[in-house]
Amino acid sequence: MGIVNITKTYDADFVKQVEKESGQDVALCYQCGNCTAGCPYTFAYDIPVSRIMRLVQAGQKDTVLKCKSIWMCATCESCTTRCPNNIDVAHIMDVLRHMARREGHAPVPTVKKFWDSFLDSVENNGRVFEVGLLAAYVAKTGRFWTDIDLGPKILPKGKMHFKPHEIQGKDEIKKIFKRFEEESRK
Amino acid sequence: MSDSLTYAYYPGCSGAGTSMEYDMSTRAVCDKLGIRLTDIPDWSCCGSTPAHTVDHSLSSALSARNLQLVEKMDMDTAITPCPSCLTNLKSAEHRMKKDEMREKVNKLLDTPYNGGVATKSVLQILVEDLGLDALKKSTIKPLKGLKVAAYYGCIMNRPPEVMNFDDPEHPMAMDNIMKAMGATVLPFPLKVECCGASFGIPRKDVVMKLSGKLLDVADDLGVDALVTACPLCQMNLDLRQTQVNSATGAKHNLPIFYYTQLMGLALGMSEKELGMDKLCVSPRKALDAIGKEEKK
Ligand code: SF4
Ligand code: SF4
């Protein structure tokens, strides 16, 4: 781990904000490393989860909000289940993603675009429309569907539908998203 | 069987699509066991993982719309087969216990949710409300001769404060059901490890690695099949098994059943009714092992 000069870069507001939004006391972390030991995603992280906890304690806002790890966390809840100090670590990872989004960071663009396409599908149909979601994702990323080999496996099973399931409450769902946007702008 | 086994049912989006055999077999099994399911009318998506990574009030609102519909049905317990839906519904309930969050969420909804609906997995009500004895008694075609391991995935039981069911590190509900219905169940050391979740599309490499490890360990155990309770786990392990094989050089050919499909067989239902033909890896060999004397 590089040396961090916290007298220069400690951001007290950041620490407070993380604590407020997550309802967790980050000072409780004593760096036992249990969370990292059980995290199945460490191999895909740029910063292991216990180190993220330390960087949050040290108020290193930029490093934390720009890291890839918070976009690769699957919320598997292993860290939360195993932390000896009962810190809801997965919740903190979630909150860090919320903050990173608000600040416009997305260092793993494919993941963000997939999540966004998913939510667009919910917003438009009320339920997820799997085929539409795939098409939207391909359009957003400009990537060809990398799962083309799965087509012949899944199509004959009759599990993929080519029309969304429309629900009556479609507009109610649209309004949830709209109100959420309005509230976030306040 | 008592009349009290009546629940509001939340199928979840994948139940109408990629996990339709899970939905089919769940409905068939419940019906056979005298469990009455009433679909939540006009249910909507719970928001799944993407919503909670954006904001907790948004995610809770998407779930709470469904809980509010259950309230309107005058029912107090909703059940769902999908652990991801379950987590979202339960987390919404949990978060909305705080006044501040409840107000924030209800502001996003047309009709506010008052609270008080309990959400459980189908798995939970099968072992807690119906019970293993009843399952044993209803078994007419025991799964004798079939060797399986149960894979729960990461979130069916975790975090324990929210999920409130079974053991967060060593869950046994599915193991016990399979045993009660006659299968040989081997302990699976990775039963709560993550399969790669929804990263299949945006970061396939992750699923190849994590699901690959699960398949390696299952094959080393020498089981005929894995049994799952999660649509995403099932898809990563079954549909993507050929991809895992090409990515890792393995030669897995392991059927991945939903536990309800095997329960259905034990209850005497047909393969067709249970959607066995919807599985990608052929379950033929495993199904043929049922009822045969074990060769020595
Ligand atoms: S398990 Fe808890 S105490 Fe240990 S390093 Fe992780 S967050 Fe800190
Ligand atoms: S919740 Fe995220 S950080 Fe925690 S163990 Fe799982 S993948 Fe790692």
Coordinates of C-alpha atoms and ligand atoms in Angstrom, one line a residue:
Chain A
M1 CA 0.0 0.0 0.0
G2 CA 1.3 3.4 -0.9
I3 CA 2.0 6.0 1.8
V4 CA -0.8 8.4 2.3
N5 CA -0.1 11.8 3.8
I6 CA -3.4 12.3 5.6
T7 CA -2.5 15.7 7.0
K8 CA -2.9 17.0 3.5
T9 CA -5.6 14.8 2.1
Y10 CA -7.9 13.9 5.0
D11 CA -11.5 14.8 4.1
A12 CA -13.5 14.8 7.3
D13 CA -16.8 15.5 5.5
F14 CA -16.3 12.4 3.4
V15 CA -16.0 10.3 6.5
K16 CA -19.1 11.8 8.0
Q17 CA -21.1 11.4 4.8
V18 CA -20.2 7.7 4.5
E19 CA -21.2 7.2 8.2
K20 CA -24.4 9.1 7.8
E21 CA -25.5 7.4 4.6
S22 CA -24.6 3.9 5.7
G23 CA -25.4 4.2 9.4
Q24 CA -22.1 2.5 10.2
D25 CA -19.3 3.5 12.5
V26 CA -16.2 3.1 10.3
A27 CA -13.8 3.8 13.2
L28 CA -14.7 0.3 14.5
C29 CA -12.7 -1.4 11.8
Y30 CA -9.4 -2.7 13.2
Q31 CA -8.1 -4.1 10.0
C32 CA -8.4 -7.8 10.8
G33 CA -8.8 -8.6 7.1
N34 CA -11.7 -11.0 7.6
C35 CA -13.7 -9.2 5.0
T36 CA -11.0 -9.4 2.4
A37 CA -10.2 -13.1 3.2
G38 CA -13.8 -14.0 2.4
C39 CA -14.4 -11.7 -0.5
P40 CA -14.8 -13.8 -3.7
Y41 CA -14.0 -10.7 -5.9
T42 CA -10.6 -9.7 -4.5
F43 CA -9.0 -11.1 -7.7
A44 CA -11.0 -8.6 -9.7
Y45 CA -10.5 -5.6 -7.3
D46 CA -7.9 -2.9 -7.6
I47 CA -8.2 -2.3 -3.9
P48 CA -9.2 -5.1 -1.4
V49 CA -12.3 -4.4 0.7
S50 CA -10.5 -4.1 4.0
R51 CA -8.1 -1.5 2.5
I52 CA -11.1 0.4 1.3
M53 CA -12.3 0.5 4.9
R54 CA -9.0 1.9 6.0
L55 CA -9.0 4.5 3.2
V56 CA -12.5 5.6 4.3
Q57 CA -11.2 6.0 7.9
A58 CA -8.4 8.1 6.5
G59 CA -10.8 10.3 4.6
Q60 CA -9.3 9.4 1.2
K61 CA -12.3 10.4 -0.8
D62 CA -10.8 10.5 -4.3
T63 CA -9.0 7.2 -4.1
V64 CA -12.1 5.5 -2.8
L65 CA -14.7 7.0 -5.1
K66 CA -12.5 6.4 -8.2
C67 CA -11.7 2.8 -7.5
K68 CA -12.9 -0.2 -9.6
S69 CA -13.7 -2.4 -6.6
I70 CA -16.9 -0.6 -5.6
W71 CA -18.3 -1.5 -9.1
M72 CA -17.1 -5.1 -9.0
C73 CA -18.7 -5.8 -5.6
A74 CA -21.5 -8.3 -6.0
T75 CA -23.1 -7.6 -2.6
C76 CA -22.5 -11.2 -1.7
E77 CA -22.7 -10.2 2.0
S78 CA -19.8 -12.3 3.0
C79 CA -17.9 -9.4 4.5
T80 CA -20.9 -8.2 6.5
T81 CA -21.6 -11.7 7.8
R82 CA -18.1 -12.2 8.9
C83 CA -16.9 -8.9 10.3
P84 CA -16.1 -9.4 14.0
N85 CA -17.2 -5.8 14.7
N86 CA -20.6 -6.1 13.1
I87 CA -19.8 -3.5 10.5
D88 CA -22.2 -3.8 7.5
V89 CA -19.3 -3.6 5.1
A90 CA -21.4 -4.5 2.0
H91 CA -23.7 -1.6 2.9
I92 CA -20.7 0.7 2.9
M93 CA -19.7 -0.6 -0.5
D94 CA -23.2 0.2 -1.7
V95 CA -23.1 3.7 -0.3
L96 CA -19.7 4.3 -1.9
R97 CA -21.2 3.4 -5.3
H98 CA -24.0 5.8 -4.7
M99 CA -21.5 8.6 -4.0
A100 CA -19.3 7.7 -6.9
R101 CA -22.3 7.8 -9.2
R102 CA -23.3 11.2 -8.0
E103 CA -19.8 12.5 -8.6
G104 CA -19.8 11.0 -12.1
H105 CA -17.2 8.2 -11.6
A106 CA -17.6 5.0 -13.5
P107 CA -14.2 3.2 -13.9
V108 CA -15.9 -0.1 -15.0
P109 CA -18.1 1.2 -17.7
T110 CA -19.6 -2.1 -18.8
V111 CA -20.9 -2.8 -15.3
K112 CA -22.5 0.6 -15.0
K113 CA -24.0 0.4 -18.5
F114 CA -25.5 -3.0 -17.7
W115 CA -27.1 -1.8 -14.5
D116 CA -28.4 1.3 -16.3
S117 CA -29.9 -0.8 -19.1
F118 CA -31.5 -3.0 -16.5
L119 CA -33.1 -0.1 -14.7
D120 CA -34.2 1.5 -18.0
S121 CA -36.0 -1.7 -18.8
V122 CA -37.8 -1.6 -15.4
E123 CA -38.7 2.0 -15.8
N124 CA -40.2 1.4 -19.2
N125 CA -42.0 -1.9 -18.7
G126 CA -42.5 -2.2 -14.9
R127 CA -40.7 -5.6 -15.2
V128 CA -37.4 -6.6 -16.7
F129 CA -37.7 -7.5 -20.4
E130 CA -34.7 -9.7 -20.9
V131 CA -34.3 -9.5 -24.7
G132 CA -34.9 -5.8 -24.7
L133 CA -32.3 -5.4 -21.9
L134 CA -29.7 -7.2 -24.0
A135 CA -30.4 -5.1 -27.0
A136 CA -30.2 -1.9 -25.0
Y137 CA -26.9 -3.0 -23.4
V138 CA -25.4 -3.9 -26.8
A139 CA -26.5 -0.5 -28.1
K140 CA -25.1 1.3 -25.1
T141 CA -21.7 -0.4 -25.1
G142 CA -21.3 -0.7 -28.9
R143 CA -20.1 -4.2 -28.2
F144 CA -21.4 -7.2 -30.1
W145 CA -23.3 -9.6 -27.9
T146 CA -20.4 -11.6 -26.4
D147 CA -22.8 -14.4 -25.5
I148 CA -23.8 -15.2 -29.1
D149 CA -22.8 -18.9 -28.5
L150 CA -25.6 -19.1 -25.9
G151 CA -28.3 -18.3 -28.4
P152 CA -28.7 -21.8 -29.8
K153 CA -28.8 -23.2 -26.3
I154 CA -31.5 -20.9 -24.9
L155 CA -33.7 -20.0 -27.8
P156 CA -35.2 -23.5 -28.4
K157 CA -36.2 -23.7 -24.7
G158 CA -38.8 -21.1 -25.3
K159 CA -37.6 -19.1 -22.3
M160 CA -36.8 -15.8 -24.0
H161 CA -39.7 -13.6 -24.9
F162 CA -39.5 -11.1 -27.7
K163 CA -42.2 -8.8 -26.2
P164 CA -42.2 -7.1 -22.8
H165 CA -44.7 -8.1 -20.2
E166 CA -46.7 -5.0 -19.8
I167 CA -48.2 -4.4 -16.4
Q168 CA -51.1 -2.1 -15.6
G169 CA -49.0 -0.2 -13.0
K170 CA -46.5 0.7 -15.7
D171 CA -47.1 4.4 -15.1
E172 CA -46.8 4.1 -11.3
I173 CA -43.3 2.7 -11.9
K174 CA -42.4 5.5 -14.3
K175 CA -43.5 7.9 -11.6
I176 CA -41.3 6.3 -9.0
F177 CA -38.3 7.0 -11.2
K178 CA -39.4 10.5 -12.0
R179 CA -40.0 11.4 -8.4
F180 CA -36.7 9.9 -7.5
E181 CA -34.9 12.1 -10.0
E182 CA -36.7 15.1 -8.7
E183 CA -35.8 14.4 -5.1
S184 CA -32.2 13.8 -6.0
R185 CA -32.0 17.2 -7.7
K186 CA -33.1 18.9 -4.5
Chain B
M1 CA -52.7 -30.4 6.0
S2 CA -54.0 -27.2 7.5
D3 CA -55.7 -24.4 5.6
S4 CA -53.2 -21.9 7.0
L5 CA -50.7 -22.6 4.3
T6 CA -51.8 -19.7 2.2
Y7 CA -49.5 -17.1 0.8
A8 CA -49.2 -14.1 -1.6
Y9 CA -46.8 -15.2 -4.3
Y10 CA -44.1 -13.1 -5.9
P11 CA -42.7 -14.9 -9.0
G12 CA -40.0 -12.4 -9.9
C13 CA -39.1 -11.3 -13.5
S14 CA -36.9 -14.3 -14.3
G15 CA -39.8 -16.6 -13.4
A16 CA -41.6 -15.5 -16.5
G17 CA -38.4 -16.0 -18.6
T18 CA -35.0 -17.6 -18.0
S19 CA -36.1 -19.4 -14.9
M20 CA -39.5 -20.5 -16.0
E21 CA -38.8 -24.1 -15.0
Y22 CA -38.3 -22.9 -11.4
D23 CA -41.6 -21.1 -11.4
M24 CA -43.4 -24.1 -13.0
S25 CA -42.0 -26.6 -10.6
T26 CA -42.5 -24.3 -7.5
R27 CA -46.2 -23.9 -8.4
A28 CA -46.6 -27.6 -9.1
V29 CA -44.9 -28.7 -5.9
C30 CA -46.9 -26.2 -3.7
D31 CA -50.1 -27.3 -5.3
K32 CA -49.4 -30.9 -4.6
L33 CA -48.5 -30.2 -1.0
G34 CA -51.6 -28.2 -0.3
I35 CA -49.9 -24.8 -0.2
R36 CA -52.1 -22.1 -1.7
L37 CA -50.4 -19.4 -3.7
T38 CA -52.2 -16.3 -4.8
D39 CA -50.2 -14.2 -7.2
I40 CA -49.7 -10.6 -6.2
P41 CA -51.8 -8.9 -8.8
D42 CA -49.8 -6.6 -11.1
W43 CA -46.6 -7.2 -9.3
S44 CA -43.6 -5.2 -10.6
C45 CA -39.8 -5.7 -10.6
C46 CA -38.1 -5.5 -7.2
G47 CA -35.2 -3.5 -8.8
S48 CA -32.7 -6.4 -8.2
T49 CA -29.0 -5.5 -7.8
P50 CA -29.0 -2.5 -10.1
A51 CA -31.5 -0.5 -8.1
H52 CA -29.7 -0.9 -4.7
T53 CA -26.4 0.2 -6.3
V54 CA -28.0 3.4 -7.4
D55 CA -29.9 4.4 -4.2
H56 CA -31.6 2.7 -1.3
S57 CA -34.8 4.8 -1.4
L58 CA -35.3 4.0 -5.1
S59 CA -34.6 0.3 -4.5
S60 CA -36.9 0.2 -1.5
A61 CA -39.7 2.0 -3.4
L62 CA -39.6 -0.6 -6.2
S63 CA -39.9 -3.3 -3.6
A64 CA -42.4 -1.6 -1.4
R65 CA -44.9 -1.1 -4.3
N66 CA -45.2 -4.9 -4.2
L67 CA -45.5 -5.1 -0.4
Q68 CA -48.2 -2.5 -0.5
L69 CA -50.1 -4.7 -3.0
V70 CA -49.9 -7.6 -0.6
E71 CA -51.3 -5.3 2.1
K72 CA -54.2 -4.6 -0.3
M73 CA -54.8 -8.3 -0.7
D74 CA -55.3 -8.5 3.1
M75 CA -52.5 -11.0 3.4
D76 CA -49.5 -10.8 5.7
T77 CA -47.0 -13.1 4.2
A78 CA -45.5 -13.0 0.8
I79 CA -43.2 -15.8 -0.5
T80 CA -40.8 -15.8 -3.5
P81 CA -38.6 -18.5 -4.9
C82 CA -35.9 -16.1 -6.0
P83 CA -33.2 -15.1 -3.4
S84 CA -32.4 -11.9 -5.1
C85 CA -36.1 -10.7 -5.0
L86 CA -36.2 -11.9 -1.5
T87 CA -33.2 -9.8 -0.4
N88 CA -34.7 -6.7 -2.0
L89 CA -38.2 -7.2 -0.5
K90 CA -36.7 -8.0 2.9
S91 CA -34.2 -5.1 2.8
A92 CA -37.0 -2.7 1.9
E93 CA -39.0 -3.9 4.9
H94 CA -35.9 -3.6 7.1
R95 CA -34.9 -0.2 5.9
M96 CA -38.4 1.2 6.2
K97 CA -38.5 0.4 9.9
K98 CA -36.7 3.7 10.3
D99 CA -39.1 6.7 10.1
E100 CA -36.9 8.8 8.0
M101 CA -36.5 6.1 5.3
R102 CA -40.1 5.2 5.4
E103 CA -41.1 8.8 4.6
K104 CA -38.5 9.1 1.9
V105 CA -39.7 5.9 0.2
N106 CA -43.4 6.6 0.6
K107 CA -42.8 10.0 -1.1
L108 CA -41.9 8.0 -4.3
L109 CA -45.0 5.8 -4.2
D110 CA -48.5 6.4 -5.4
T111 CA -49.8 4.4 -2.5
P112 CA -47.8 4.4 0.7
Y113 CA -46.7 1.2 2.3
N114 CA -47.7 0.9 6.0
G115 CA -45.4 -2.0 6.9
G116 CA -46.2 -5.4 8.4
V117 CA -45.9 -7.8 5.5
A118 CA -43.4 -10.6 6.1
T119 CA -41.5 -11.9 3.2
K120 CA -40.0 -15.4 3.1
S121 CA -38.5 -17.7 0.6
V122 CA -40.5 -20.7 -0.7
L123 CA -37.6 -22.8 0.8
Q124 CA -38.2 -21.3 4.3
I125 CA -42.0 -22.0 4.4
L126 CA -41.4 -25.6 3.1
V127 CA -39.1 -26.4 6.0
E128 CA -40.6 -24.2 8.7
D129 CA -44.4 -24.1 8.0
L130 CA -44.9 -27.4 6.2
G131 CA -42.1 -29.4 7.7
L132 CA -39.8 -32.2 6.7
D133 CA -42.1 -34.9 8.2
A134 CA -44.9 -33.9 5.8
L135 CA -42.4 -34.0 2.9
K136 CA -41.3 -37.4 3.9
K137 CA -44.9 -38.6 4.1
S138 CA -45.8 -37.1 0.7
T139 CA -42.8 -38.8 -1.1
I140 CA -44.1 -41.5 -3.4
K141 CA -41.1 -41.9 -5.7
P142 CA -38.0 -41.5 -3.4
L143 CA -34.9 -40.0 -5.0
K144 CA -32.9 -43.1 -4.1
G145 CA -29.7 -43.6 -6.0
L146 CA -29.3 -39.9 -6.8
K147 CA -26.2 -38.2 -5.4
V148 CA -26.5 -34.5 -5.1
A149 CA -24.9 -31.5 -3.4
A150 CA -26.9 -28.4 -2.4
Y151 CA -25.7 -25.0 -3.5
Y152 CA -27.5 -22.0 -1.8
G153 CA -25.6 -19.1 -3.3
C154 CA -24.5 -16.1 -1.4
I155 CA -27.6 -14.2 -0.3
M156 CA -30.4 -16.7 0.6
N157 CA -29.3 -16.6 4.2
R158 CA -27.1 -13.5 4.5
P159 CA -26.8 -11.2 6.2
P160 CA -28.5 -13.1 9.0
E161 CA -30.0 -10.0 10.7
V162 CA -32.1 -9.4 7.6
M163 CA -32.7 -12.8 6.2
N164 CA -33.5 -14.5 9.5
F165 CA -33.5 -18.0 8.2
D166 CA -31.2 -21.1 8.5
D167 CA -27.5 -20.8 9.0
P168 CA -25.5 -18.0 7.2
E169 CA -22.4 -20.2 6.7
H170 CA -23.8 -23.7 6.7
P171 CA -27.4 -23.6 5.6
M172 CA -29.1 -27.0 5.6
A173 CA -32.7 -26.5 4.4
M174 CA -32.2 -27.9 0.9
D175 CA -29.8 -30.6 2.1
N176 CA -32.6 -31.7 4.6
I177 CA -35.3 -31.6 2.0
M178 CA -33.3 -33.7 -0.5
K179 CA -32.4 -36.2 2.3
A180 CA -36.1 -36.4 3.4
M181 CA -37.0 -37.3 -0.1
G182 CA -34.5 -40.0 -0.4
A183 CA -31.5 -38.5 -2.2
T184 CA -27.9 -39.0 -1.0
V185 CA -26.6 -35.6 -0.1
L186 CA -22.9 -34.8 0.1
P187 CA -21.7 -31.8 2.1
F188 CA -20.7 -29.0 -0.4
P189 CA -17.9 -26.9 1.1
L190 CA -18.8 -23.9 -1.2
K191 CA -22.5 -23.8 -0.5
V192 CA -22.6 -20.1 0.2
E193 CA -19.8 -18.9 -2.2
C194 CA -20.7 -16.5 -5.0
C195 CA -21.2 -17.8 -8.5
G196 CA -20.4 -14.5 -10.2
A197 CA -23.9 -13.1 -9.8
S198 CA -25.1 -10.7 -12.5
F199 CA -21.6 -10.2 -14.0
G200 CA -22.2 -12.7 -16.8
I201 CA -22.9 -10.0 -19.3
P202 CA -20.7 -7.1 -18.3
R203 CA -17.7 -9.1 -17.0
K204 CA -17.9 -12.7 -18.1
D205 CA -14.4 -13.4 -16.9
V206 CA -15.6 -13.1 -13.3
V207 CA -18.4 -15.7 -13.8
M208 CA -16.0 -18.1 -15.6
K209 CA -13.7 -18.0 -12.6
L210 CA -16.2 -18.2 -9.8
S211 CA -18.7 -20.6 -11.4
G212 CA -15.7 -22.7 -12.6
K213 CA -14.5 -23.2 -9.1
L214 CA -18.0 -24.3 -8.0
L215 CA -18.2 -26.9 -10.8
D216 CA -14.7 -28.1 -10.1
V217 CA -15.5 -28.8 -6.5
A218 CA -18.8 -30.4 -7.3
D219 CA -17.2 -32.7 -9.8
D220 CA -14.5 -33.7 -7.4
L221 CA -17.2 -34.7 -4.9
G222 CA -18.5 -37.1 -7.6
V223 CA -22.1 -36.0 -7.4
D224 CA -24.6 -36.7 -10.2
A225 CA -26.0 -33.1 -10.0
L226 CA -26.0 -29.8 -8.1
V227 CA -29.3 -28.6 -6.6
T228 CA -29.9 -24.8 -6.5
A229 CA -32.5 -22.4 -5.3
C230 CA -31.4 -19.3 -7.3
P231 CA -32.2 -18.4 -10.9
L232 CA -28.9 -16.5 -11.3
C233 CA -26.8 -19.3 -9.9
Q234 CA -28.6 -21.8 -12.0
M235 CA -28.1 -19.8 -15.1
N236 CA -24.4 -19.3 -14.5
L237 CA -23.8 -22.9 -13.8
D238 CA -26.1 -24.5 -16.4
L239 CA -26.4 -22.2 -19.4
R240 CA -22.8 -20.9 -19.0
Q241 CA -21.3 -24.4 -18.3
T242 CA -20.0 -24.7 -21.9
Q243 CA -18.5 -21.3 -21.7
V244 CA -16.8 -22.2 -18.4
N245 CA -15.5 -25.4 -20.1
S246 CA -14.0 -23.4 -23.0
A247 CA -12.6 -20.7 -20.7
T248 CA -11.0 -23.1 -18.2
G249 CA -10.3 -26.2 -20.2
A250 CA -12.6 -28.3 -18.0
K251 CA -15.0 -31.0 -19.2
H252 CA -17.9 -30.5 -16.9
N253 CA -21.2 -32.1 -17.8
L254 CA -23.1 -31.6 -14.6
P255 CA -26.8 -31.1 -14.5
I256 CA -28.0 -28.2 -12.3
F257 CA -31.5 -28.7 -11.0
Y258 CA -33.8 -26.4 -9.1
Y259 CA -34.6 -28.2 -5.8
T260 CA -38.3 -27.9 -6.6
Q261 CA -37.8 -29.9 -9.8
L262 CA -36.4 -32.9 -7.8
M263 CA -39.0 -32.5 -5.1
G264 CA -41.7 -32.7 -7.9
L265 CA -40.3 -36.0 -9.1
A266 CA -40.4 -37.4 -5.6
L267 CA -44.0 -36.3 -5.3
G268 CA -44.7 -38.3 -8.5
M269 CA -44.9 -35.5 -11.1
S270 CA -43.8 -35.9 -14.7
E271 CA -40.6 -34.5 -16.1
K272 CA -42.6 -32.3 -18.5
E273 CA -44.6 -30.7 -15.7
L274 CA -41.4 -29.8 -13.9
G275 CA -39.7 -28.3 -17.0
M276 CA -36.9 -30.8 -17.1
D277 CA -36.6 -30.1 -20.8
K278 CA -35.8 -26.4 -20.1
L279 CA -32.4 -27.3 -18.6
C280 CA -29.3 -26.8 -20.8
V281 CA -27.1 -29.5 -19.5
S282 CA -29.0 -32.8 -20.1
P283 CA -30.3 -34.2 -16.9
R284 CA -30.9 -37.6 -18.5
K285 CA -28.1 -39.6 -16.8
A286 CA -28.9 -38.2 -13.3
L287 CA -32.7 -38.8 -13.8
D288 CA -32.0 -42.4 -14.9
A289 CA -30.0 -43.0 -11.7
I290 CA -33.1 -42.5 -9.6
G291 CA -34.6 -45.7 -8.3
K292 CA -31.7 -47.8 -9.6
E293 CA -29.8 -50.0 -7.1
E294 CA -26.4 -48.5 -6.5
K295 CA -23.8 -50.6 -8.3
K296 CA -20.8 -51.6 -6.3
Ligands
SF4_1 S1 -13.8 -7.7 8.8 FE1 -14.5 -5.8 9.8 S2 -12.9 -5.2 11.3 FE2 -12.0 -6.8 9.9 S3 -11.0 -5.5 8.3 FE3 -13.0 -6.0 7.5 S4 -14.3 -4.3 8.2 FE4 -12.4 -4.2 9.4
SF4_2 S1 -20.2 -7.9 -0.5 FE1 -18.7 -7.1 -1.9 S2 -17.0 -6.5 -0.8 FE2 -18.2 -7.8 0.6 S3 -17.4 -9.8 0.3 FE3 -19.0 -9.6 -1.2 S4 -18.1 -8.9 -3.1 FE4 -16.6 -8.6 -1.4

